[in-house]
mmCIF file of C-alpha atoms in Angstrom:
data_model
loop_
_atom_site.group_PDB
_atom_site.id
_atom_site.type_symbol
_atom_site.label_atom_id
_atom_site.label_comp_id
_atom_site.label_asym_id
_atom_site.label_seq_id
_atom_site.Cartn_x
_atom_site.Cartn_y
_atom_site.Cartn_z
ATOM 1 C CA MET A 11 4.868 15.139 24.605
ATOM 2 C CA ALA A 12 3.179 13.897 27.782
ATOM 3 C CA GLY A 13 2.814 10.126 27.929
ATOM 4 C CA PRO A 14 3.630 7.587 25.231
ATOM 5 C CA LEU A 15 3.466 8.292 21.520
ATOM 6 C CA ARG A 16 0.277 6.640 20.295
ATOM 7 C CA ILE A 17 0.099 5.263 16.754
ATOM 8 C CA LEU A 18 -3.143 3.916 15.283
ATOM 9 C CA VAL A 19 -3.024 1.335 12.473
ATOM 10 C CA THR A 20 -6.429 1.253 10.781
ATOM 11 C CA SER A 21 -8.095 -1.738 9.106
ATOM 12 C CA ALA A 22 -5.348 -3.693 10.821
ATOM 13 C CA GLY A 23 -6.590 -7.188 9.921
ATOM 14 C CA ARG A 24 -3.572 -9.503 9.787
ATOM 15 C CA ARG A 25 -0.897 -6.797 9.639
ATOM 16 C CA THR A 26 0.815 -7.808 12.845
ATOM 17 C CA GLU A 27 4.207 -7.381 11.143
ATOM 18 C CA LEU A 28 3.401 -3.755 10.340
ATOM 19 C CA LEU A 29 2.542 -3.060 13.980
ATOM 20 C CA ASN A 30 5.872 -4.593 14.978
ATOM 21 C CA CYS A 31 7.724 -2.385 12.480
ATOM 22 C CA PHE A 32 6.390 0.676 14.314
ATOM 23 C CA ARG A 33 7.213 -0.834 17.705
ATOM 24 C CA HIS A 34 10.798 -1.561 16.657
ATOM 25 C CA ALA A 35 11.161 1.899 15.102
ATOM 26 C CA ALA A 36 9.996 3.623 18.287
ATOM 27 C CA ALA A 37 12.338 1.502 20.405
ATOM 28 C CA ALA A 38 15.283 2.325 18.126
ATOM 29 C CA LEU A 39 14.499 6.024 18.602
ATOM 30 C CA GLY A 40 14.230 5.632 22.376
ATOM 31 C CA VAL A 41 10.572 6.654 22.237
ATOM 32 C CA GLU A 42 7.937 5.178 24.517
ATOM 33 C CA ALA A 43 5.097 4.201 22.215
ATOM 34 C CA GLU A 44 1.786 2.405 22.150
ATOM 35 C CA VAL A 45 0.595 0.870 18.887
ATOM 36 C CA LEU A 46 -3.188 0.800 18.656
ATOM 37 C CA ALA A 47 -5.329 -0.873 16.005
ATOM 38 C CA CYS A 48 -8.883 -0.783 14.744
ATOM 39 C CA ASP A 49 -10.965 -2.979 12.477
ATOM 40 C CA LEU A 50 -14.543 -3.884 11.675
ATOM 41 C CA ASN A 51 -14.340 -6.819 14.091
ATOM 42 C CA PRO A 52 -11.209 -6.485 16.242
ATOM 43 C CA ASP A 53 -11.910 -9.730 18.108
ATOM 44 C CA TRP A 54 -11.246 -11.596 14.845
ATOM 45 C CA SER A 55 -8.138 -9.611 13.874
ATOM 46 C CA SER A 56 -4.726 -11.008 14.805
ATOM 47 C CA ALA A 57 -3.200 -7.524 14.550
ATOM 48 C CA CYS A 58 -5.854 -6.059 16.853
ATOM 49 C CA ARG A 59 -5.272 -8.876 19.309
ATOM 50 C CA SER A 60 -1.557 -8.066 19.379
ATOM 51 C CA ALA A 61 -2.060 -4.291 19.636
ATOM 52 C CA ASP A 62 -1.772 -2.349 22.897
ATOM 53 C CA LYS A 63 -5.430 -1.378 22.461
ATOM 54 C CA ALA A 64 -7.981 -2.260 19.797
ATOM 55 C CA PHE A 65 -11.214 -0.645 18.691
ATOM 56 C CA ALA A 66 -14.194 -1.509 16.523
ATOM 57 C CA VAL A 67 -15.053 0.844 13.668
ATOM 58 C CA PRO A 68 -17.614 0.832 10.827
ATOM 59 C CA ARG A 69 -16.727 -0.392 7.374
ATOM 60 C CA ALA A 70 -14.316 1.899 5.575
ATOM 61 C CA THR A 71 -17.006 2.524 2.941
ATOM 62 C CA ASP A 72 -19.521 3.773 5.539
ATOM 63 C CA GLU A 73 -20.207 7.499 5.619
ATOM 64 C CA GLY A 74 -19.226 7.754 9.279
ATOM 65 C CA TYR A 75 -15.910 5.901 9.007
ATOM 66 C CA ALA A 76 -13.573 8.915 9.222
ATOM 67 C CA ASP A 77 -15.612 10.319 12.119
ATOM 68 C CA ALA A 78 -15.251 7.038 14.019
ATOM 69 C CA VAL A 79 -11.473 6.980 13.547
ATOM 70 C CA LEU A 80 -11.254 10.665 14.500
ATOM 71 C CA ALA A 81 -13.185 9.979 17.713
ATOM 72 C CA ILE A 82 -10.654 7.291 18.684
ATOM 73 C CA CYS A 83 -7.763 9.668 17.993
ATOM 74 C CA ARG A 84 -9.304 12.456 20.041
ATOM 75 C CA ARG A 85 -10.129 10.182 22.987
ATOM 76 C CA GLU A 86 -6.827 8.262 23.007
ATOM 77 C CA GLY A 87 -4.464 11.094 22.120
ATOM 78 C CA VAL A 88 -3.269 9.447 18.907
ATOM 79 C CA ALA A 89 -0.430 11.301 17.168
ATOM 80 C CA LEU A 90 -0.168 9.230 13.965
ATOM 81 C CA VAL A 91 -2.730 7.302 11.903
ATOM 82 C CA VAL A 92 -1.455 4.674 9.458
ATOM 83 C CA PRO A 93 -4.072 3.532 6.891
ATOM 84 C CA THR A 94 -3.640 0.124 5.271
ATOM 85 C CA ILE A 95 -6.466 -0.534 2.782
ATOM 86 C CA ASP A 96 -7.661 1.288 -0.314
ATOM 87 C CA PRO A 97 -11.307 2.111 0.602
ATOM 88 C CA GLU A 98 -10.307 4.129 3.692
ATOM 89 C CA LEU A 99 -7.685 6.302 1.990
ATOM 90 C CA LEU A 100 -9.958 8.922 0.447
ATOM 91 C CA PRO A 101 -12.193 9.569 3.490
ATOM 92 C CA LEU A 102 -9.146 9.823 5.757
ATOM 93 C CA SER A 103 -7.326 12.091 3.312
ATOM 94 C CA LEU A 104 -10.323 14.398 2.981
ATOM 95 C CA ALA A 105 -10.490 14.614 6.798
ATOM 96 C CA ARG A 106 -6.771 15.327 7.359
ATOM 97 C CA GLY A 107 -7.468 18.893 8.451
ATOM 98 C CA ARG A 108 -9.877 17.719 11.117
ATOM 99 C CA PHE A 109 -7.322 15.215 12.419
ATOM 100 C CA ALA A 110 -4.679 17.959 12.537
ATOM 101 C CA GLU A 111 -6.994 20.009 14.775
ATOM 102 C CA VAL A 112 -6.710 17.296 17.458
ATOM 103 C CA GLY A 113 -2.921 17.024 17.019
ATOM 104 C CA CYS A 114 -2.989 13.926 14.844
ATOM 105 C CA SER A 115 -1.116 13.352 11.578
ATOM 106 C CA VAL A 116 -2.542 10.958 8.972
ATOM 107 C CA ALA A 117 0.073 9.233 6.809
ATOM 108 C CA VAL A 118 -1.913 9.535 3.596
ATOM 109 C CA SER A 119 -1.487 11.241 0.242
ATOM 110 C CA ALA A 120 -3.670 13.973 -1.263
ATOM 111 C CA PRO A 121 -7.127 13.090 -2.662
ATOM 112 C CA PRO A 122 -6.194 13.521 -6.370
ATOM 113 C CA LEU A 123 -3.447 10.914 -6.016
ATOM 114 C CA ILE A 124 -5.746 8.494 -4.207
ATOM 115 C CA GLU A 125 -8.386 8.865 -6.908
ATOM 116 C CA ILE A 126 -5.795 7.885 -9.522
ATOM 117 C CA ALA A 127 -4.561 4.881 -7.563
ATOM 118 C CA ARG A 128 -8.052 3.610 -6.654
ATOM 119 C CA ASP A 129 -9.159 3.539 -10.306
ATOM 120 C CA LYS A 130 -7.111 1.163 -12.446
ATOM 121 C CA LEU A 131 -8.313 2.765 -15.671
ATOM 122 C CA ALA A 132 -7.313 6.187 -14.338
ATOM 123 C CA THR A 133 -3.967 4.700 -13.298
ATOM 124 C CA ALA A 134 -3.351 3.465 -16.842
ATOM 125 C CA GLU A 135 -4.315 6.862 -18.280
ATOM 126 C CA PHE A 136 -2.028 8.637 -15.797
ATOM 127 C CA LEU A 137 0.925 6.399 -16.688
ATOM 128 C CA ALA A 138 0.351 6.835 -20.415
ATOM 129 C CA ALA A 139 0.037 10.614 -20.065
ATOM 130 C CA HIS A 140 3.469 10.734 -18.406
ATOM 131 C CA ALA A 141 5.170 8.355 -20.865
ATOM 132 C CA ILE A 142 5.646 5.680 -18.202
ATOM 133 C CA PRO A 143 5.610 2.214 -19.805
ATOM 134 C CA SER A 144 2.406 0.354 -18.980
ATOM 135 C CA PRO A 145 0.148 -2.284 -20.565
ATOM 136 C CA ARG A 146 -2.614 -1.300 -22.947
ATOM 137 C CA THR A 147 -5.781 -0.949 -20.869
ATOM 138 C CA ALA A 148 -9.502 -0.533 -21.571
ATOM 139 C CA MET A 149 -12.907 -1.336 -20.160
ATOM 140 C CA ALA A 150 -13.765 -4.986 -20.686
ATOM 141 C CA GLU A 151 -16.769 -4.151 -22.867
ATOM 142 C CA THR A 152 -14.494 -2.236 -25.227
ATOM 143 C CA ALA A 153 -12.434 -5.361 -25.905
ATOM 144 C CA VAL A 154 -15.568 -7.488 -26.286
ATOM 145 C CA ALA A 155 -17.021 -5.028 -28.815
ATOM 146 C CA ASP A 156 -13.880 -5.116 -30.992
ATOM 147 C CA PRO A 157 -11.977 -8.330 -30.194
ATOM 148 C CA GLY A 158 -9.932 -8.187 -33.399
ATOM 149 C CA ASP A 159 -8.191 -5.056 -32.134
ATOM 150 C CA TRP A 160 -6.621 -6.959 -29.226
ATOM 151 C CA ASP A 161 -3.880 -9.540 -28.900
ATOM 152 C CA TRP A 162 -5.493 -12.276 -26.803
ATOM 153 C CA PRO A 163 -5.198 -13.599 -24.111
ATOM 154 C CA LEU A 164 -5.725 -10.527 -21.944
ATOM 155 C CA PHE A 165 -5.691 -9.962 -18.197
ATOM 156 C CA ILE A 166 -8.956 -8.956 -16.505
ATOM 157 C CA LYS A 167 -9.446 -7.278 -13.115
ATOM 158 C CA PRO A 168 -11.992 -5.118 -11.277
ATOM 159 C CA ARG A 169 -11.565 -1.428 -12.060
ATOM 160 C CA HIS A 170 -11.612 -0.633 -8.336
ATOM 161 C CA GLY A 171 -10.368 -3.959 -6.936
ATOM 162 C CA SER A 172 -7.525 -4.869 -4.611
ATOM 163 C CA ALA A 173 -5.836 -7.849 -2.917
ATOM 164 C CA GLY A 174 -5.834 -9.900 -6.111
ATOM 165 C CA ARG A 175 -9.627 -10.241 -6.098
ATOM 166 C CA GLY A 176 -11.278 -11.222 -9.387
ATOM 167 C CA VAL A 177 -8.098 -11.106 -11.483
ATOM 168 C CA GLY A 178 -6.874 -13.567 -14.089
ATOM 169 C CA PRO A 179 -6.247 -14.222 -17.787
ATOM 170 C CA VAL A 180 -9.057 -14.466 -20.349
ATOM 171 C CA ALA A 181 -8.418 -16.387 -23.563
ATOM 172 C CA GLY A 182 -11.055 -14.625 -25.628
ATOM 173 C CA PRO A 183 -14.111 -12.366 -25.492
ATOM 174 C CA GLY A 184 -16.318 -15.355 -24.699
ATOM 175 C CA ASP A 185 -14.535 -15.727 -21.368
ATOM 176 C CA ILE A 186 -15.607 -12.261 -20.233
ATOM 177 C CA GLY A 187 -18.931 -12.755 -18.506
ATOM 178 C CA ALA A 188 -21.341 -10.368 -16.862
ATOM 179 C CA SER A 189 -20.104 -8.705 -13.681
ATOM 180 C CA ASP A 190 -21.680 -6.702 -10.882
ATOM 181 C CA GLU A 191 -18.780 -4.245 -10.994
ATOM 182 C CA PRO A 192 -16.865 -2.497 -13.780
ATOM 183 C CA MET A 193 -13.995 -4.592 -15.141
ATOM 184 C CA ILE A 194 -10.937 -3.627 -17.161
ATOM 185 C CA VAL A 195 -8.677 -5.651 -19.410
ATOM 186 C CA GLN A 196 -4.968 -5.200 -19.974
ATOM 187 C CA SER A 197 -2.380 -6.663 -22.305
ATOM 188 C CA LEU A 198 -1.049 -9.815 -20.668
ATOM 189 C CA LEU A 199 2.396 -9.137 -19.219
ATOM 190 C CA LYS A 200 4.998 -11.898 -18.999
ATOM 191 C CA GLY A 201 8.137 -11.795 -16.920
ATOM 192 C CA ARG A 202 9.306 -11.208 -13.361
ATOM 193 C CA GLU A 203 6.944 -9.303 -11.103
ATOM 194 C CA PHE A 204 8.169 -6.579 -8.735
ATOM 195 C CA THR A 205 6.808 -4.242 -6.097
ATOM 196 C CA ILE A 206 8.621 -0.964 -5.514
ATOM 197 C CA ASN A 207 8.022 0.565 -2.075
ATOM 198 C CA MET A 208 8.468 4.351 -1.978
ATOM 199 C CA TYR A 209 8.682 6.808 0.913
ATOM 200 C CA PHE A 210 7.724 10.487 0.571
ATOM 201 C CA ASP A 211 8.434 13.144 3.175
ATOM 202 C CA ARG A 212 6.061 15.903 4.302
ATOM 203 C CA GLU A 213 7.105 18.076 1.331
ATOM 204 C CA GLY A 214 6.232 15.309 -1.138
ATOM 205 C CA ARG A 215 9.847 14.447 -1.981
ATOM 206 C CA MET A 216 10.635 10.808 -2.618
ATOM 207 C CA ARG A 217 13.408 9.830 -0.209
ATOM 208 C CA CYS A 218 13.605 6.087 -0.819
ATOM 209 C CA ALA A 219 12.582 3.458 -3.397
ATOM 210 C CA VAL A 220 13.038 -0.259 -2.710
ATOM 211 C CA PRO A 221 12.247 -2.820 -5.426
ATOM 212 C CA HIS A 222 11.578 -6.380 -4.376
ATOM 213 C CA GLU A 223 10.896 -9.319 -6.630
ATOM 214 C CA ARG A 224 7.636 -11.130 -5.901
ATOM 215 C CA LEU A 225 8.915 -14.689 -6.008
ATOM 216 C CA GLN A 226 5.671 -16.208 -4.765
ATOM 217 C CA VAL A 227 2.284 -14.596 -4.155
ATOM 218 C CA ARG A 228 -0.740 -15.727 -2.168
ATOM 219 C CA ALA A 229 -4.096 -13.888 -2.242
ATOM 220 C CA GLY A 230 -2.471 -10.901 -3.940
ATOM 221 C CA GLU A 231 0.218 -10.485 -1.272
ATOM 222 C CA VAL A 232 3.874 -11.447 -1.565
ATOM 223 C CA GLU A 233 4.717 -14.620 0.345
ATOM 224 C CA LYS A 234 8.324 -14.981 -0.802
ATOM 225 C CA GLY A 235 10.301 -11.959 -1.959
ATOM 226 C CA ILE A 236 13.799 -10.556 -2.269
ATOM 227 C CA THR A 237 15.042 -6.972 -2.543
ATOM 228 C CA ARG A 238 16.761 -6.153 -5.854
ATOM 229 C CA ASP A 239 18.852 -3.076 -6.605
ATOM 230 C CA MET A 240 17.693 -2.475 -10.188
ATOM 231 C CA ALA A 241 18.458 0.886 -11.796
ATOM 232 C CA LEU A 242 15.573 0.395 -14.241
ATOM 233 C CA LEU A 243 12.969 0.170 -11.478
ATOM 234 C CA ARG A 244 14.497 2.891 -9.329
ATOM 235 C CA GLY A 245 14.433 5.143 -12.393
ATOM 236 C CA LEU A 246 10.747 4.378 -12.923
ATOM 237 C CA ALA A 247 10.165 5.249 -9.267
ATOM 238 C CA ARG A 248 11.735 8.668 -9.831
ATOM 239 C CA ASP A 249 9.582 9.236 -12.937
ATOM 240 C CA ILE A 250 6.381 8.256 -11.140
ATOM 241 C CA ALA A 251 7.298 10.311 -8.067
ATOM 242 C CA ALA A 252 7.836 13.395 -10.212
ATOM 243 C CA ALA A 253 4.374 13.038 -11.743
ATOM 244 C CA LEU A 254 2.256 12.095 -8.714
ATOM 245 C CA PRO A 255 0.054 14.865 -7.239
ATOM 246 C CA GLY A 256 0.551 15.225 -3.488
ATOM 247 C CA PRO A 257 2.326 12.030 -2.381
ATOM 248 C CA ARG A 258 2.959 11.544 1.342
ATOM 249 C CA GLY A 259 4.294 8.659 3.420
ATOM 250 C CA ALA A 260 4.329 5.126 2.046
ATOM 251 C CA LEU A 261 3.280 4.268 -1.505
ATOM 252 C CA CYS A 262 4.147 1.433 -3.846
ATOM 253 C CA PHE A 263 3.759 0.397 -7.452
ATOM 254 C CA GLN A 264 3.947 -2.918 -9.271
ATOM 255 C CA ALA A 265 5.741 -3.716 -12.491
ATOM 256 C CA VAL A 266 6.723 -6.652 -14.675
ATOM 257 C CA VAL A 267 10.183 -6.927 -16.245
ATOM 258 C CA ASP A 268 10.246 -9.133 -19.347
ATOM 259 C CA ASP A 269 13.033 -11.350 -20.660
ATOM 260 C CA GLU A 270 14.399 -8.485 -22.790
ATOM 261 C CA GLY A 271 14.754 -6.278 -19.713
ATOM 262 C CA ALA A 272 11.848 -3.944 -20.475
ATOM 263 C CA ALA A 273 9.547 -2.937 -17.621
ATOM 264 C CA SER A 274 5.810 -2.218 -17.590
ATOM 265 C CA VAL A 275 4.007 -0.619 -14.635
ATOM 266 C CA PHE A 276 0.494 -1.911 -14.036
ATOM 267 C CA GLU A 277 -0.595 -0.709 -10.587
ATOM 268 C CA ILE A 278 -0.047 2.088 -8.060
ATOM 269 C CA ASN A 279 -1.067 1.777 -4.395
ATOM 270 C CA ALA A 280 -1.299 4.924 -2.256
ATOM 271 C CA ARG A 281 -0.529 3.082 1.005
ATOM 272 C CA PHE A 282 1.826 0.652 2.680
ATOM 273 C CA GLY A 283 2.154 -2.424 0.491
ATOM 274 C CA GLY A 284 1.594 -5.832 2.030
ATOM 275 C CA GLY A 285 5.269 -6.645 1.498
ATOM 276 C CA TYR A 286 6.555 -3.526 3.263
ATOM 277 C CA PRO A 287 8.104 -5.505 6.168
ATOM 278 C CA LEU A 288 10.676 -6.800 3.673
ATOM 279 C CA ALA A 289 11.765 -3.232 2.822
ATOM 280 C CA ASP A 290 11.844 -2.421 6.532
ATOM 281 C CA ARG A 291 14.116 -5.381 7.273
ATOM 282 C CA ALA A 292 16.373 -4.330 4.390
ATOM 283 C CA GLY A 293 16.922 -0.959 6.089
ATOM 284 C CA ALA A 294 14.213 1.213 4.534
ATOM 285 C CA ASN A 295 12.612 2.180 7.835
ATOM 286 C CA PHE A 296 9.508 4.073 6.701
ATOM 287 C CA ALA A 297 7.963 3.585 10.156
ATOM 288 C CA ARG A 298 10.915 5.304 11.844
ATOM 289 C CA TRP A 299 10.815 8.196 9.391
ATOM 290 C CA LEU A 300 7.090 8.764 9.971
ATOM 291 C CA ILE A 301 7.664 8.808 13.732
ATOM 292 C CA GLU A 302 10.527 11.291 13.320
ATOM 293 C CA ASP A 303 8.233 13.512 11.276
ATOM 294 C CA VAL A 304 5.459 13.429 13.880
ATOM 295 C CA LEU A 305 7.916 14.235 16.681
ATOM 296 C CA GLY A 306 9.529 17.061 14.716
ATOM 297 C CA ARG A 307 12.917 15.379 14.793
ATOM 298 C CA PRO A 308 15.500 15.635 12.002
ATOM 299 C CA SER A 309 14.706 13.044 9.361
ATOM 300 C CA THR A 310 17.079 10.128 8.844
ATOM 301 C CA ALA A 311 15.269 9.093 5.645
ATOM 302 C CA ASN A 312 17.711 7.741 3.076
ATOM 303 C CA ASP A 313 17.960 5.441 0.079
ATOM 304 C CA ASP A 314 20.699 3.209 1.482
ATOM 305 C CA TRP A 315 19.191 -0.250 1.972
ATOM 306 C CA GLN A 316 20.394 -3.821 1.590
ATOM 307 C CA ALA A 317 19.769 -5.638 -1.692
ATOM 308 C CA GLY A 318 19.425 -9.410 -1.518
ATOM 309 C CA THR A 319 17.322 -9.403 1.664
ATOM 310 C CA LEU A 320 15.039 -12.441 1.431
ATOM 311 C CA MET A 321 11.602 -12.786 3.031
ATOM 312 C CA LEU A 322 9.989 -16.215 3.461
ATOM 313 C CA ARG A 323 6.604 -15.759 5.089
ATOM 314 C CA TYR A 324 4.879 -18.503 7.029
ATOM 315 C CA ASP A 325 1.583 -18.930 8.848
ATOM 316 C CA ALA A 326 1.565 -17.983 12.509
ATOM 317 C CA ALA A 327 -1.305 -17.817 14.969
ATOM 318 C CA VAL A 328 -2.604 -15.669 17.806
ATOM 319 C CA PHE A 329 -4.269 -17.759 20.516
ATOM 320 C CA VAL A 330 -6.941 -16.307 22.775
ATOM 321 C CA THR A 331 -7.844 -18.194 25.916
ATOM 322 C CA PRO A 332 -11.316 -17.900 27.446
#
């Protein structure tokens, strides 16, 4: 490869830690690398400000989004694209062949998997179809139409939402108001909440699963967390991995473990989770393994990571002088 390895993190926003994970991984491999970033407004993105180069792109929901990212990759010689938010996953996955034509790999799963993960009702149906424990789920209007068939309170969320937007408990059908978007309800889960970060190689084999307990959450993202070596959750990861259609790269799912030790899975994300830097620090170096894959090097992917690694996030700032 002539010149540095160029990695593009899309919809970078505040994911400065994720950029640093790729920088550290490249350095550990002895690879000269540049980590690029793009966002709707890169001037207002701390991750874009800390990137080697940053670019403006349309909204991920715009028809021309994948074309705009592809143009950056072609012009800058990008070898690896790392998506970070749900709305961009499907257009980038559908365009993977076009990216490959310019020598660029997109760390994203196949479209059928993304369509399951992006639709929380479809996620619930997928989990139930594969006998994976999950909360009872239905469209909100279904519960309103037959409230006696449900054990209230329930948990309500947008069918296609993310980042903890619009979620919360509802005590009864009267608390479910009109909404501009489809909403689902689920049985209210009680217990300890976990995210399980999973890494899949190019052949779709799960090589690593790292549970961490979400000790404290802010705006849908873990603020305080600790890795836990729990056979129950690692077993669920194997079950989910065996059922997923076309997984690739980083994925994660969320589950609650109740006081009796039973687990219930309530969400699947077909991307890097916001708490991935904790798994990385514990030794699950997904960033390194993706770089190895792009460079055609033997994979060092493994499931040997350190339980008990604690993450305590804090607010930092990027300052820009005139």
